[in-house]
Amino acid sequence: MGFTALSALLLFAVALKGDAANRHAAASPQIALRIALGKQLFNDPRLSADGKISCASCHIPAKAYTDGRRVAIGVYGRTGTRNTPSLAAIEISKNVSFFWEGRRTTLEQAVIDPLTNPMEMGLQDKTELIQKVEQNSGRLIVFAQAFPEAKVIGAEQVSAALTDYVRSLNSPESAYDRYTLQGDRRPLNPQAQFGLALFRGKGRCADCHLLAGSPVLLTDHAYHRTGGGLNAISQYLPSLTEAVIQRSLQGEAIGNRVATHEDEAQLGRFNVTRDPADIGLFRTPSLRGVALTAPYMHDGSIPTLEDAIDQEVYYRGLQAGYPLNMSVEERTALKAFLETL
Ligand code: HEC
Ligand code: HEC
């Protein structure tokens, strides 16, 4: 057996066995190869400017593919402005937009951006990316196997492999999934069941973190005001929004702008639409695996799950004009429920 066929087979075996054991891999050997290739790329620090940062540096499997930091730290120790979101829920919660303000509408675009983001992997451009990819000769063979129709390796193939890998990262079946999908009452103890009732009823959490979908989505894919508030920037909002408009007219990528300007990052959805009504709006995150993804919110400003619940109870009620009064027991029950997701 030639080296090429052998390496393809080995990769196939790895793909089926690895943490990404998944449905479509079995369906198509080609997809299994792409997932295996995507996994290699995801874990390869040589694809970064300083050779030290891979996707997995910030998206750590044991933390539902988050990093446990307030905001992300990329090449040369550069500190960004945003909290790293989970990748484990992307496929299962049927995300239709990506990043906290939804600046990308396809996963193919979202997986390639970090490579050239100055605060993340810091490459100059896609040409440099392809040079780095080609330095690994063994990998060229794998590319040829995974993309037999492609004449050269381009950013498009890198993106396709990363996309297939990220889509395969479904979070494991949660206690709540077993409760709803299998009709098994045991995974939710009475306290968690009380929490579920509050989440759906009195707390109105499910208005945005939808309990619809099977498995459950826990997001409405919409944008809402942040509880963190705009206090820090409200003083000079007019000049700030004007600066954003100027820079986007000059064609500066939103992702690079928000990663380097903390104040602009706080403007949220406005960065995409430039509509004043969207100032300070952020995408509702899916709460799948939320117990593993501290700290919380787009800017990582909330350190613990208890604090996040306190803030959401206080702020969402206030905002919607139904101030919520929740006892310690009720908040503890909400937490017990969130831990089953
Ligand atoms: C330095 C840390 C860091 C690195 C390295 C990194 N990411 Fe991320 N990732 C983030 C942060 C922070 C965000 C949120 C950025 C924002 O919303 O502005 C994010 C967002 C994403 C999203 C969007 C998720 C969603 O639900 O909206 C995807 C997909 C993603 N990253 C994939 C990758 C891939 C693939 C790589 C490697 C090519 C990578 N990331 C490298 C920190 C990182
Ligand atoms: C109006 C829509 C809305 C309602 C109602 C709502 N949330 Fe949220 N939730 C959001 C948005 C938007 C964010 C992200 C805010 C940010 O990043 O600043 C969020 C963030 C969170 C987070 C942090 C998740 C993370 O990954 O960082 C938790 C936990 C949470 N909500 C729980 C709740 C609970 C519990 C309730 C009910 C008391 C609730 N939410 C009600 C929209 C809502």
Coordinates of C-alpha atoms and ligand atoms in Angstrom, one line a residue:
M1 CA 0.0 0.0 0.0
G2 CA 1.4 3.4 -1.0
F3 CA 2.2 6.0 1.6
T4 CA -0.7 8.2 0.4
A5 CA -3.4 5.6 0.8
L6 CA -1.9 4.5 4.1
S7 CA -1.9 8.0 5.6
A8 CA -5.5 8.5 4.3
L9 CA -6.6 5.3 6.0
L10 CA -4.9 6.2 9.3
L11 CA -6.5 9.6 9.3
F12 CA -9.8 8.1 8.6
A13 CA -9.4 5.8 11.6
V14 CA -8.4 8.7 13.8
A15 CA -11.4 10.7 12.7
L16 CA -13.8 7.9 13.6
K17 CA -12.2 7.2 16.9
G18 CA -11.4 10.7 18.1
D19 CA -13.4 13.1 20.2
A20 CA -15.3 14.1 17.1
A21 CA -17.0 10.8 16.7
N22 CA -19.9 12.0 14.7
R23 CA -22.7 11.1 12.4
H24 CA -21.7 12.4 9.0
A25 CA -18.1 11.1 9.3
A26 CA -19.5 7.6 8.9
A27 CA -21.6 8.7 6.0
S28 CA -18.7 9.9 3.9
P29 CA -15.0 9.0 4.1
Q30 CA -14.2 12.3 2.4
I31 CA -15.8 14.2 5.2
A32 CA -14.1 12.1 7.7
L33 CA -10.8 13.0 6.1
R34 CA -11.7 16.7 6.1
I35 CA -12.6 16.5 9.8
A36 CA -9.3 14.8 10.6
L37 CA -7.4 17.4 8.6
G38 CA -9.4 20.2 10.3
K39 CA -8.5 18.8 13.6
Q40 CA -4.8 18.9 12.7
L41 CA -5.1 22.5 11.6
F42 CA -7.1 23.4 14.7
N43 CA -4.3 22.1 16.9
D44 CA -1.3 23.5 14.9
P45 CA 0.5 26.5 16.5
R46 CA 2.7 26.8 13.4
L47 CA -0.2 28.5 11.7
S48 CA 0.3 31.6 13.9
A49 CA 2.6 34.5 13.6
D50 CA 4.7 33.6 16.7
G51 CA 4.4 29.8 16.3
K52 CA 2.8 29.5 19.7
I53 CA -1.0 29.9 19.3
S54 CA -3.4 27.4 17.8
C55 CA -7.2 27.6 17.7
A56 CA -7.1 25.1 20.5
S57 CA -5.1 27.5 22.7
C58 CA -8.3 29.5 23.1
H59 CA -10.9 26.9 22.3
I60 CA -10.0 24.2 24.9
P61 CA -12.0 20.9 24.6
A62 CA -12.3 20.4 28.4
K63 CA -13.9 23.9 28.7
A64 CA -16.5 23.3 26.0
Y65 CA -14.0 25.0 23.6
T66 CA -13.7 28.2 25.6
D67 CA -10.5 29.3 27.5
G68 CA -11.6 30.2 31.0
R69 CA -10.2 33.7 30.5
R70 CA -12.0 37.0 30.8
V71 CA -10.9 38.0 27.3
A72 CA -8.8 36.0 24.8
I73 CA -4.9 36.2 24.7
G74 CA -3.4 35.6 21.3
V75 CA 0.0 35.9 19.6
Y76 CA 2.8 37.8 21.4
G77 CA 0.6 37.9 24.5
R78 CA -1.8 40.3 22.8
T79 CA -5.1 40.8 24.7
G80 CA -8.3 41.1 22.8
T81 CA -11.6 42.6 23.9
R82 CA -14.0 39.6 23.8
N83 CA -14.7 36.5 25.8
T84 CA -14.1 33.3 23.8
P85 CA -17.5 31.6 23.0
S86 CA -18.1 27.9 23.1
L87 CA -17.7 26.0 19.8
A88 CA -19.5 22.9 21.2
A89 CA -23.0 24.3 20.6
I90 CA -22.5 25.8 17.1
E91 CA -24.0 23.0 15.1
I92 CA -26.5 21.8 17.7
S93 CA -27.9 25.2 18.4
K94 CA -28.1 25.9 14.6
N95 CA -26.2 29.1 14.7
V96 CA -26.9 31.4 11.7
S97 CA -24.5 34.2 12.6
F98 CA -21.1 34.2 14.2
F99 CA -19.2 36.2 16.7
W100 CA -20.8 38.2 19.5
E101 CA -22.3 40.9 17.2
G102 CA -23.0 38.4 14.4
R103 CA -20.5 40.0 11.9
R104 CA -20.3 36.8 9.9
T105 CA -23.2 34.8 8.4
T106 CA -21.4 31.6 7.5
L107 CA -19.2 29.3 9.5
E108 CA -16.8 29.0 6.5
Q109 CA -16.0 32.7 7.0
A110 CA -15.9 32.6 10.8
V111 CA -13.3 29.8 11.0
I112 CA -10.8 31.6 8.7
D113 CA -10.9 35.1 10.3
P114 CA -8.9 34.2 13.5
L115 CA -5.9 33.2 11.5
T116 CA -5.4 36.8 10.3
N117 CA -6.9 38.6 13.3
P118 CA -4.0 40.7 14.8
M119 CA -5.0 39.8 18.3
E120 CA -5.5 36.1 17.7
M121 CA -3.2 34.2 15.3
G122 CA -1.7 37.3 13.7
L123 CA -0.8 36.2 10.1
Q124 CA -0.4 38.9 7.5
D125 CA -2.8 37.5 5.0
K126 CA -4.1 34.3 3.3
T127 CA -0.9 34.0 1.3
E128 CA 1.1 33.7 4.4
L129 CA -1.4 31.2 5.7
I130 CA -0.9 29.0 2.6
Q131 CA 2.9 29.3 2.9
K132 CA 2.7 28.0 6.4
V133 CA 0.3 25.2 5.5
E134 CA 2.6 24.1 2.7
Q135 CA 5.7 23.9 4.9
N136 CA 4.3 20.7 6.2
S137 CA 4.8 18.3 3.3
G138 CA 3.0 15.4 4.9
R139 CA -0.1 17.5 5.1
L140 CA -0.1 18.3 1.4
I141 CA -0.8 14.6 0.8
V142 CA -3.7 14.7 3.2
F143 CA -5.1 17.8 1.4
A144 CA -4.9 16.0 -1.9
Q145 CA -6.9 13.1 -0.4
A146 CA -9.5 15.3 1.3
F147 CA -9.9 17.6 -1.7
P148 CA -9.3 15.5 -4.8
E149 CA -11.0 18.1 -7.1
A150 CA -8.8 21.0 -5.9
K151 CA -5.9 21.9 -8.1
V152 CA -4.0 23.9 -5.5
I153 CA -4.4 24.4 -1.8
G154 CA -6.1 27.6 -1.0
A155 CA -7.8 29.3 1.9
E156 CA -11.0 27.8 0.7
Q157 CA -9.8 24.3 1.5
V158 CA -8.4 25.3 4.9
S159 CA -11.7 26.9 5.7
A160 CA -13.7 23.8 4.5
A161 CA -11.6 21.4 6.7
L162 CA -11.9 23.7 9.8
T163 CA -15.6 24.1 9.2
D164 CA -16.2 20.3 9.0
Y165 CA -14.2 19.9 12.2
V166 CA -16.0 22.6 14.1
R167 CA -19.3 21.2 13.0
S168 CA -18.3 17.8 14.4
L169 CA -17.7 19.3 17.9
N170 CA -21.2 18.6 19.2
S171 CA -21.5 18.8 23.0
P172 CA -22.2 15.4 24.5
E173 CA -25.8 14.6 25.4
S174 CA -26.6 16.7 28.5
A175 CA -28.8 15.7 31.4
Y176 CA -31.5 18.0 30.0
D177 CA -31.3 16.2 26.6
R178 CA -31.9 12.9 28.3
Y179 CA -34.7 14.4 30.2
T180 CA -36.5 15.7 27.1
L181 CA -35.3 13.4 24.3
Q182 CA -35.6 10.1 26.2
G183 CA -38.4 11.0 28.5
D184 CA -36.1 10.0 31.4
R185 CA -37.2 11.9 34.5
R186 CA -34.2 11.0 36.6
P187 CA -31.5 13.4 35.2
L188 CA -33.4 16.4 36.7
N189 CA -33.7 16.4 40.4
P190 CA -36.6 18.3 42.1
Q191 CA -34.4 21.4 42.5
A192 CA -33.4 21.5 38.8
Q193 CA -37.0 20.9 37.8
F194 CA -38.0 23.9 40.0
G195 CA -35.3 25.8 38.2
L196 CA -36.7 24.8 34.8
A197 CA -40.1 26.1 35.8
L198 CA -38.6 29.4 36.9
F199 CA -36.6 29.6 33.6
R200 CA -39.7 29.1 31.6
G201 CA -42.2 30.9 33.8
K202 CA -41.4 33.7 36.4
G203 CA -37.9 34.4 35.1
R204 CA -38.9 34.5 31.5
C205 CA -35.4 33.4 30.5
A206 CA -36.8 31.2 27.8
D207 CA -38.2 34.2 26.0
C208 CA -34.6 34.6 24.6
H209 CA -32.8 31.4 25.6
L210 CA -35.5 29.3 23.8
L211 CA -36.5 25.9 25.1
A212 CA -37.5 25.1 21.5
G213 CA -35.7 22.6 19.3
S214 CA -34.6 19.1 19.7
P215 CA -32.0 19.0 21.0
V216 CA -32.8 22.3 22.7
L217 CA -31.4 25.6 21.1
L218 CA -31.3 27.9 24.2
T219 CA -30.9 30.9 21.9
D220 CA -33.3 32.9 19.7
H221 CA -30.5 33.9 17.3
A222 CA -31.4 37.5 17.9
Y223 CA -29.7 40.5 19.4
H224 CA -30.5 42.2 22.7
R225 CA -29.1 44.9 25.0
T226 CA -26.3 43.8 27.2
G227 CA -26.8 43.9 31.0
G228 CA -23.3 45.2 31.3
G229 CA -24.4 48.6 30.3
L230 CA -22.8 51.3 28.2
N231 CA -21.8 53.5 31.1
A232 CA -18.2 53.5 30.2
I233 CA -18.7 54.9 26.8
S234 CA -22.0 56.8 27.1
Q235 CA -20.1 60.1 27.6
Y236 CA -18.7 60.2 24.1
L237 CA -21.0 58.0 22.2
P238 CA -21.5 60.5 19.2
S239 CA -17.7 60.8 18.5
L240 CA -17.3 57.0 18.9
T241 CA -20.1 56.1 16.6
E242 CA -18.8 58.6 14.0
A243 CA -15.3 57.0 14.2
V244 CA -16.8 53.6 13.6
I245 CA -18.7 54.8 10.6
Q246 CA -15.5 56.5 9.2
R247 CA -13.4 53.4 9.6
S248 CA -15.9 51.0 8.2
L249 CA -16.2 53.3 5.2
Q250 CA -12.5 52.9 4.8
G251 CA -13.1 49.2 4.6
E252 CA -11.4 48.1 7.9
A253 CA -12.5 44.6 8.9
I254 CA -15.0 44.7 11.8
G255 CA -13.3 41.7 13.4
N256 CA -9.9 43.5 13.5
R257 CA -11.5 46.7 14.7
V258 CA -13.4 45.3 17.6
A259 CA -10.5 43.1 18.7
T260 CA -8.3 46.1 19.0
H261 CA -10.7 48.8 20.3
E262 CA -12.4 48.0 23.6
D263 CA -14.9 50.9 23.3
E264 CA -15.9 50.0 19.7
A265 CA -16.3 46.4 20.8
Q266 CA -18.9 47.5 23.4
L267 CA -21.1 49.0 20.6
G268 CA -22.0 45.4 19.6
R269 CA -24.4 45.0 16.7
F270 CA -24.0 48.6 15.7
N271 CA -20.6 47.6 14.2
V272 CA -22.4 45.5 11.6
T273 CA -25.5 47.6 10.8
R274 CA -24.4 51.1 11.8
D275 CA -28.0 51.6 13.0
P276 CA -28.1 53.6 16.2
A277 CA -30.9 51.3 17.4
D278 CA -28.4 48.5 17.5
I279 CA -25.9 50.2 19.8
G280 CA -25.0 47.8 22.7
L281 CA -26.9 44.8 21.3
F282 CA -25.3 41.3 21.4
R283 CA -26.3 37.9 20.2
T284 CA -28.1 35.7 22.7
P285 CA -25.6 32.9 23.5
S286 CA -26.8 29.3 23.6
L287 CA -26.6 28.2 27.2
R288 CA -25.6 24.6 26.3
G289 CA -22.7 23.5 28.5
V290 CA -22.9 26.9 30.3
A291 CA -21.5 25.5 33.6
L292 CA -18.2 24.9 31.8
T293 CA -17.8 28.3 30.1
A294 CA -17.0 30.9 32.9
P295 CA -16.4 33.8 32.8
Y296 CA -19.5 35.1 31.1
M297 CA -20.9 37.7 28.7
H298 CA -19.3 39.2 25.5
D299 CA -16.6 41.0 27.5
G300 CA -16.1 38.3 30.1
S301 CA -17.1 40.8 32.8
I302 CA -19.1 38.3 34.9
P303 CA -16.8 35.8 36.7
T304 CA -19.2 33.1 37.9
L305 CA -22.5 31.4 36.9
E306 CA -24.1 32.7 40.2
D307 CA -23.1 36.2 39.2
A308 CA -24.4 35.8 35.7
I309 CA -27.8 34.6 37.0
D310 CA -27.9 37.5 39.4
Q311 CA -27.2 40.0 36.6
E312 CA -29.7 38.4 34.2
V313 CA -32.5 38.2 36.8
Y314 CA -31.9 41.9 37.8
Y315 CA -31.3 43.3 34.4
R316 CA -33.7 41.4 32.1
G317 CA -36.6 42.1 34.5
L318 CA -35.8 45.7 34.8
Q319 CA -35.4 46.1 31.0
A320 CA -38.7 44.5 30.2
G321 CA -40.6 46.4 32.9
Y322 CA -41.3 43.5 35.2
P323 CA -38.8 43.9 38.0
L324 CA -38.0 40.3 39.2
N325 CA -37.8 39.4 42.8
M326 CA -36.1 36.1 43.2
S327 CA -35.2 34.5 46.5
V328 CA -31.8 32.7 47.2
E329 CA -33.6 29.4 46.8
E330 CA -35.0 30.4 43.4
R331 CA -31.6 31.5 42.2
T332 CA -30.0 28.3 43.4
A333 CA -32.7 26.3 41.6
L334 CA -32.0 28.3 38.4
K335 CA -28.3 27.4 38.7
A336 CA -29.1 23.7 39.3
F337 CA -31.1 23.8 36.1
L338 CA -28.4 25.6 34.1
E339 CA -26.0 22.9 35.2
T340 CA -28.1 20.2 33.5
L341 CA -27.6 21.9 30.1
Ligands
HEC1 C1 -6.6 34.2 20.9 C2 -7.7 33.3 21.1 C3 -8.4 32.7 19.9 C4 -7.9 31.9 18.9 C5 -6.4 31.6 18.7 C6 -9.0 31.5 18.1 N1 -10.2 32.0 18.6 FE1 -12.0 31.6 17.9 N2 -12.8 33.0 19.1 C7 -12.1 33.7 20.0 C8 -12.9 34.8 20.5 C9 -12.5 35.9 21.5 C10 -14.1 34.8 19.7 C11 -15.2 35.8 19.8 C12 -14.8 37.0 19.0 C13 -15.9 38.1 18.8 O1 -17.1 37.8 19.0 O2 -15.5 39.2 18.4 C14 -14.0 33.6 18.9 C15 -15.0 33.2 18.0 C16 -14.9 32.1 17.2 C17 -16.0 31.6 16.4 C18 -17.4 32.1 16.4 C19 -18.2 31.3 17.4 C20 -19.6 31.9 17.6 O3 -20.5 31.2 18.2 O4 -20.0 33.0 17.2 C21 -15.5 30.5 15.7 C22 -16.3 29.6 14.8 C23 -14.1 30.4 16.1 N3 -13.8 31.3 17.0 C24 -13.3 29.4 15.5 C25 -11.9 29.5 15.7 C26 -10.9 28.8 14.8 C27 -11.3 27.8 13.8 C28 -9.7 29.2 15.2 C29 -8.4 28.8 14.6 C30 -8.2 29.0 13.2 C31 -9.9 30.1 16.3 N4 -11.2 30.3 16.5 C32 -8.8 30.7 17.0 C33 -10.8 33.4 20.5 C34 -9.9 32.7 19.7
HEC2 C1 -34.1 39.7 26.3 C2 -33.4 38.5 26.1 C3 -32.9 37.7 27.3 C4 -33.5 37.3 28.4 C5 -35.0 37.5 28.8 C6 -32.5 36.5 29.2 N1 -31.3 36.5 28.5 FE1 -29.6 35.7 29.2 N2 -28.6 36.6 27.7 C7 -29.1 37.3 26.7 C8 -28.0 38.0 26.0 C9 -28.2 38.9 24.8 C10 -26.8 37.6 26.6 C11 -25.4 38.1 26.3 C12 -25.2 39.4 26.9 C13 -23.8 39.9 26.8 O1 -22.9 39.3 26.2 O2 -23.5 41.0 27.4 C14 -27.2 36.7 27.7 C15 -26.3 36.0 28.5 C16 -26.7 35.1 29.5 C17 -25.7 34.3 30.2 C18 -24.2 34.2 30.0 C19 -23.9 33.2 28.9 C20 -22.5 33.3 28.4 O3 -22.1 32.3 27.7 O4 -21.8 34.2 28.6 C21 -26.5 33.5 31.1 C22 -25.9 32.5 32.1 C23 -27.8 33.9 31.0 N3 -27.9 34.8 29.9 C24 -28.9 33.4 31.7 C25 -30.2 34.0 31.7 C26 -31.2 33.7 32.7 C27 -31.0 32.8 33.9 C28 -32.3 34.4 32.3 C29 -33.6 34.6 33.1 C30 -33.5 35.1 34.4 C31 -31.9 35.1 31.1 N4 -30.7 34.8 30.8 C32 -32.8 36.0 30.4 C33 -30.5 37.5 26.5 C34 -31.5 37.2 27.4

